[in-house]
Short mmCIF file of C-alpha atoms in Angstrom, two decimals:
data_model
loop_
_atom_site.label_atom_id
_atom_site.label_comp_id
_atom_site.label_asym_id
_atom_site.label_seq_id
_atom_site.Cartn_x
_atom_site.Cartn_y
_atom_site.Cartn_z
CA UNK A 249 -100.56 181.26 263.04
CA UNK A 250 -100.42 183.46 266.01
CA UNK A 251 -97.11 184.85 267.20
CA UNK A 252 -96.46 186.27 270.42
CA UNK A 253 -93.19 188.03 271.94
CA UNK A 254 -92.92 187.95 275.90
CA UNK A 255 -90.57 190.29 277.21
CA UNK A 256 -87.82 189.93 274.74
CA UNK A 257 -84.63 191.90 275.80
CA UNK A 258 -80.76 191.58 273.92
CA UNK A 259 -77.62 193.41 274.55
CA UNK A 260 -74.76 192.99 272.36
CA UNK A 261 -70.87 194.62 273.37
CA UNK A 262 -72.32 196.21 276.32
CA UNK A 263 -75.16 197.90 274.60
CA UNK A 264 -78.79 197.04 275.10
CA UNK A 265 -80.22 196.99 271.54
CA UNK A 266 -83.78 195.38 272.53
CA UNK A 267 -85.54 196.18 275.97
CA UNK A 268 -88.44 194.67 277.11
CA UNK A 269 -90.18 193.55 273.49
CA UNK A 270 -94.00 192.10 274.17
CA UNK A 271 -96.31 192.21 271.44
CA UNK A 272 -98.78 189.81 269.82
CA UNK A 273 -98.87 189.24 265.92
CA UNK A 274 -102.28 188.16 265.12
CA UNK A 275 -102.76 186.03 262.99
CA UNK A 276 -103.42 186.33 259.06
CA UNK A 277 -102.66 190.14 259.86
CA UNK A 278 -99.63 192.56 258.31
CA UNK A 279 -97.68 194.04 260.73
CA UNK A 280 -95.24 196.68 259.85
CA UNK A 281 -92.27 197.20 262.02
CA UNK A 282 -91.20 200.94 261.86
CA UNK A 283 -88.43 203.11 263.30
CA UNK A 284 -85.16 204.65 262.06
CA UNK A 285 -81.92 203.02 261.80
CA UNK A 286 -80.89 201.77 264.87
CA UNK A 287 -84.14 201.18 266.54
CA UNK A 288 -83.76 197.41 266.79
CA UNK A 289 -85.54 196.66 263.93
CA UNK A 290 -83.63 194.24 261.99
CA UNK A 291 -82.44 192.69 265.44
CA UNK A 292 -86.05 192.07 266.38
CA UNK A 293 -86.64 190.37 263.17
CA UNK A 294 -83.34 187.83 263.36
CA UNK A 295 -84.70 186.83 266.74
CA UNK A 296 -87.90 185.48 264.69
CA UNK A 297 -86.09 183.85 262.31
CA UNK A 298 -83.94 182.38 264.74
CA UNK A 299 -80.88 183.50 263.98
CA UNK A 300 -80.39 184.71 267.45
CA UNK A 301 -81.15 182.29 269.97
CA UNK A 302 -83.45 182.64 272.72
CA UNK A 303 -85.59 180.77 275.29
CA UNK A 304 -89.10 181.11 276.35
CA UNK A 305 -89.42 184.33 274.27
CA UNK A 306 -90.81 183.77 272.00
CA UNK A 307 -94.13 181.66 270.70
CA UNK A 308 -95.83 180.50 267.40
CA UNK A 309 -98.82 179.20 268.33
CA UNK A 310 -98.23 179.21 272.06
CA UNK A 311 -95.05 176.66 271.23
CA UNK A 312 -91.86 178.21 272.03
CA UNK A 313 -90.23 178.98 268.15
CA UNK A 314 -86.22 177.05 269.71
CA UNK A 315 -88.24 173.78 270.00
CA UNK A 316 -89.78 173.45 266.92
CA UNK A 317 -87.30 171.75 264.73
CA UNK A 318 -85.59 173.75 262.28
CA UNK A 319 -86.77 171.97 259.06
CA UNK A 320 -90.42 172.47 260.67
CA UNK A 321 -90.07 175.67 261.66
CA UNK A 322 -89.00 176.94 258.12
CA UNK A 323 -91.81 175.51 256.68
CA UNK A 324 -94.27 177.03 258.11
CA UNK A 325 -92.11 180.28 258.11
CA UNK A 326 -90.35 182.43 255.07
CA UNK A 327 -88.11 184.77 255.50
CA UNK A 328 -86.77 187.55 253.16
CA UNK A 329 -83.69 188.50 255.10
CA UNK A 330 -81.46 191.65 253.31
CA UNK A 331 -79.55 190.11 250.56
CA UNK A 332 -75.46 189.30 251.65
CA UNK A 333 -74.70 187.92 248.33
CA UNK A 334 -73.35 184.33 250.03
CA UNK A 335 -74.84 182.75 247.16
CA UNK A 336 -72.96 180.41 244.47
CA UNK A 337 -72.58 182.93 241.47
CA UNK A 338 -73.11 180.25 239.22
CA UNK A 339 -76.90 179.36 240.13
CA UNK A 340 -79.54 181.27 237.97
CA UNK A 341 -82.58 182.57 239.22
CA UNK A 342 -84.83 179.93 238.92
CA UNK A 343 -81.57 177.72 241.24
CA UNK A 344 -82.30 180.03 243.61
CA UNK A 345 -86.75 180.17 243.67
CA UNK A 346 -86.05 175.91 244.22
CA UNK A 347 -84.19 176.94 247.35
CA UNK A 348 -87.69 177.42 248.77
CA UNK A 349 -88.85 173.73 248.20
CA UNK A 350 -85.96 172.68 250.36
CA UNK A 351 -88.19 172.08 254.17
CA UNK A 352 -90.50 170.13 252.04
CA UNK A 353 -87.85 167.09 250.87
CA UNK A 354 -86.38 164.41 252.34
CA UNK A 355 -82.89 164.54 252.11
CA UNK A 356 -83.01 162.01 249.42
CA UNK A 357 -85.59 163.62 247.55
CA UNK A 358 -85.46 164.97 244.54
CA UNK A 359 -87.64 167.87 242.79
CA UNK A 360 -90.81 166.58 241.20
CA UNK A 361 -93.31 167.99 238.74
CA UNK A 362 -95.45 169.25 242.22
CA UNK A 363 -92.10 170.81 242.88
CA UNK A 364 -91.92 172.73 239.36
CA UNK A 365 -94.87 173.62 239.26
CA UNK A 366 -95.10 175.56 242.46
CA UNK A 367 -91.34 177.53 241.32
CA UNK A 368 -93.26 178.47 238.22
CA UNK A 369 -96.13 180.11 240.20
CA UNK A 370 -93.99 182.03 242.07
CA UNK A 371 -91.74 183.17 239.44
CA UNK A 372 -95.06 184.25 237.86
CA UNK A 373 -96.71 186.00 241.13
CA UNK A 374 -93.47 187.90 241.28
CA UNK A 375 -93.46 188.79 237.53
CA UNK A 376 -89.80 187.31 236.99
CA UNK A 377 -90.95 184.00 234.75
CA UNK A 378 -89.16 185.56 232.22
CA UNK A 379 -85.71 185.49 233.99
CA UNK A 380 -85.45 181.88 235.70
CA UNK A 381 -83.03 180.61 233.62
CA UNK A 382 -80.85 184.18 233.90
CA UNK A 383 -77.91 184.16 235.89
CA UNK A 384 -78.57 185.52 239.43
CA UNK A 385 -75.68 188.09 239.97
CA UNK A 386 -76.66 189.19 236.06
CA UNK A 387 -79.51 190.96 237.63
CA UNK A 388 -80.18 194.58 238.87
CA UNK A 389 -80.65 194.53 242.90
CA UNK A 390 -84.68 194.78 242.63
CA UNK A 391 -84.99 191.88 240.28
CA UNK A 392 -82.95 190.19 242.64
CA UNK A 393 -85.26 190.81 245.48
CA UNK A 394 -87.79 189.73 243.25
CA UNK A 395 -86.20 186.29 243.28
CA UNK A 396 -85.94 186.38 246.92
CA UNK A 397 -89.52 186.91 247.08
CA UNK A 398 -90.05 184.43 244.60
CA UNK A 399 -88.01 181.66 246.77
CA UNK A 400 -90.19 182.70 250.22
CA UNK A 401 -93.63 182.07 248.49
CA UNK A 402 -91.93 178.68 247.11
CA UNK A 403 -91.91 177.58 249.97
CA UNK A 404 -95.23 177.62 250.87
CA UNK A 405 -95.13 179.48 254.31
CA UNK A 406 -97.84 180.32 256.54
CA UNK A 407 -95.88 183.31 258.29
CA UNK A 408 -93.54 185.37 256.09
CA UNK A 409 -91.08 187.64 257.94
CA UNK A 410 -89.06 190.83 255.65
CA UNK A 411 -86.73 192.90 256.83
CA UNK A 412 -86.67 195.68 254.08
CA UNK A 413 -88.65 194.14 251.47
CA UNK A 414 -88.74 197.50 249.70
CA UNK A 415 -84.78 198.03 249.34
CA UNK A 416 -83.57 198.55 245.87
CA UNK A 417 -87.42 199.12 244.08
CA UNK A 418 -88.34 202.32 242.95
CA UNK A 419 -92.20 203.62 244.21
CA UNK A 420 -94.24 201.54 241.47
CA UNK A 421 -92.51 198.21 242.41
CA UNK A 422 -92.82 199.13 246.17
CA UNK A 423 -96.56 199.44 245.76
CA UNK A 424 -97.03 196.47 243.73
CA UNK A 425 -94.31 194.73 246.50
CA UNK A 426 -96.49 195.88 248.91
CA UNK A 427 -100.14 194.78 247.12
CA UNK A 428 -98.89 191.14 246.76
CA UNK A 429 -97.67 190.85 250.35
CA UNK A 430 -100.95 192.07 251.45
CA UNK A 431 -103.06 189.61 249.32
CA UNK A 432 -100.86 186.97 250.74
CA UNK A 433 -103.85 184.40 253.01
CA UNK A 434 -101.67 184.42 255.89
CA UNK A 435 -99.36 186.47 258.79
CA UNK A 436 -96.66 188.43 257.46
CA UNK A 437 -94.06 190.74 259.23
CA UNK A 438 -91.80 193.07 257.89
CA UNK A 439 -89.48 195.88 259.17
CA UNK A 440 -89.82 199.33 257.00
CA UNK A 441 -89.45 202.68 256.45
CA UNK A 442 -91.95 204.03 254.10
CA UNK A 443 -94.71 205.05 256.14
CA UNK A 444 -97.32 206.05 253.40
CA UNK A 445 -97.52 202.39 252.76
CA UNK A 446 -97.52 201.10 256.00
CA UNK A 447 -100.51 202.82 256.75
CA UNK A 448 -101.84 201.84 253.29
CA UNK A 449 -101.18 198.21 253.24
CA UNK A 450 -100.38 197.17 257.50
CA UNK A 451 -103.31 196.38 259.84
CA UNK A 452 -100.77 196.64 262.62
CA UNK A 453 -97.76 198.94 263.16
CA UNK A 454 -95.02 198.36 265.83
CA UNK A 455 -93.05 201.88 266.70
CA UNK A 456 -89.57 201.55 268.04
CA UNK A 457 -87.34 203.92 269.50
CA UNK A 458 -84.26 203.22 270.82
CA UNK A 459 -84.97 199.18 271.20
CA UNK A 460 -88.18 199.56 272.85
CA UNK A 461 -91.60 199.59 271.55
CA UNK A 462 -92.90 203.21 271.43
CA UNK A 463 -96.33 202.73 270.37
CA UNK A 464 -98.23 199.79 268.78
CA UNK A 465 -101.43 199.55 266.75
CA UNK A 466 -103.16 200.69 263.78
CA UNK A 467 -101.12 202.46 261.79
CA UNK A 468 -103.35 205.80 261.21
CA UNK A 469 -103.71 205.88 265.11
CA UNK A 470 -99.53 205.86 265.89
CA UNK A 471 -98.28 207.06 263.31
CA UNK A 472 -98.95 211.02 264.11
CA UNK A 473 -97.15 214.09 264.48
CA UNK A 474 -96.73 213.71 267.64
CA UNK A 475 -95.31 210.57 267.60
CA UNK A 476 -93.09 210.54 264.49
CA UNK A 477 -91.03 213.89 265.87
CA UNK A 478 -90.33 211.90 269.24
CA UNK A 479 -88.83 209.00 267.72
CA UNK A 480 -87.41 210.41 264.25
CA UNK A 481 -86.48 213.65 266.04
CA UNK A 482 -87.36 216.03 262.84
CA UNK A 483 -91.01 217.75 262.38
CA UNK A 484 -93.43 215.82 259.97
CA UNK A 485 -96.69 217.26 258.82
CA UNK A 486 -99.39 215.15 257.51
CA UNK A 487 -101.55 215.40 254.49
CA UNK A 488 -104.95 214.10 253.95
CA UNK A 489 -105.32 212.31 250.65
CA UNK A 490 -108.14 210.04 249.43
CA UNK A 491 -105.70 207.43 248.35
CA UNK A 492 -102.80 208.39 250.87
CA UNK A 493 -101.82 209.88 254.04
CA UNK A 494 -98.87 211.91 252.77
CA UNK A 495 -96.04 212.47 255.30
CA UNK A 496 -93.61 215.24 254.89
#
């Protein structure tokens, strides 16, 4: 599934917050979306999950993303949005990893054994089998994210978009976070900070500064010296390290 932004701009009070986005996802690739806060970011991401509406912007497959059908659209895409806690407090964790099943049923349907069995594989890929029948809220913020992620691979997507997949894990569950993501046989996009394992784990990197796209490409080749002091505005130097490129 290819995705492809034309010229995406969006001002909100006044303020411009995107300017003239145009980049192509490949397909099957992980592209990390990088910047500090208040780059546009998050905004560009809630246009691709359609929370903010726009025509002729943007394309999956050539097939502008506001006329494919909402049910449709959702199952071929995931999202792992950050967590606003507008959740029933009653539903426990394995409640919320069904969630994910929902583009996949009829209204009238029910949840099979197909159903089940595909909740228990994600509970398992996420290492959080052993809490699905925990209460939700009982859990610390990265097991909850856990569930989150649990819920996207549920349903069975083909494109998974995160904004801040990484919030609320320490640096092992980051990596690991990162490691399943990029095994994942498919496109995923996700907004981030940690740059050590965007260039570890992205084959693409989009740069933003200031709602417009600073540099794009592989990570190792953008994300420089050079670069990071123009948009972060503070002096980085980087380290050469067989396993990492360490950025201080």
């Amino acid at each position: 599934m290819e995705l492809k932004i034309e010229n995406l701009n969006y001002k909100a009070d006044g303020k411009k917050i995107l300017k003239n986005i145009s980049v192509n996802i490949p397909s099957k690739k992980m592209v990390g979306i990088l910047g500090p806060n208040g780059a546009g970011k998050s905004t560009l991401l809630k246009h691709l999950y359609k929370n903010i509406p726009v025509k002729n912007k943007i394309f999956l497959n050539s097939k502008d993303i506001f006329e494919i059908p909402q049910k449709e659209y959702f199952r071929i895409t995931g999202v792992l949005s950050q967590f606003n806690g507008e959740l029933d407090t009653r539903l426990c964790a394995e409640d919320i990893v069904y969630m994910g099943r929902y583009p996949h049923k009829k209204i009238w349907q029910d949840y099979n054994k197909h159903d089940a069995e595909i909740v228990e594989a994600a509970l398992t890929r996420t290492g959080m089998l052993w809490a699905k029948k925990r209460n939700f809220f009982s859990l610390s913020g990265g097991e909850r994210q856990r569930i989150i992620t649990a819920k996207v691979f549920a349903s069975e997507p083909e494109v998974i978009i995160l904004d801040e997949p990484d919030n609320h894990l320490d640096i092992k569950y980051k990596m690991e976070f990162m490691k399943m993501f990029a095994e994942f046989n498919g496109t995923v996009i996700l907004s981030m900070h940690d740059l050590n394992l965007c260039v570890k784990y992205c084959d693409e990197a989009v740069l933003l500064k200031e709602g417009e796209i600073y540099r794009a490409g592989k990570p190792k080749e953008i994300i420089t010296e050079e670069n990071l002091k123009s948009v972060y505005g503070v002096n980085f130097k980087i380290l050469f390290e067989p396993e990492f490129i360490v950025y201080i």
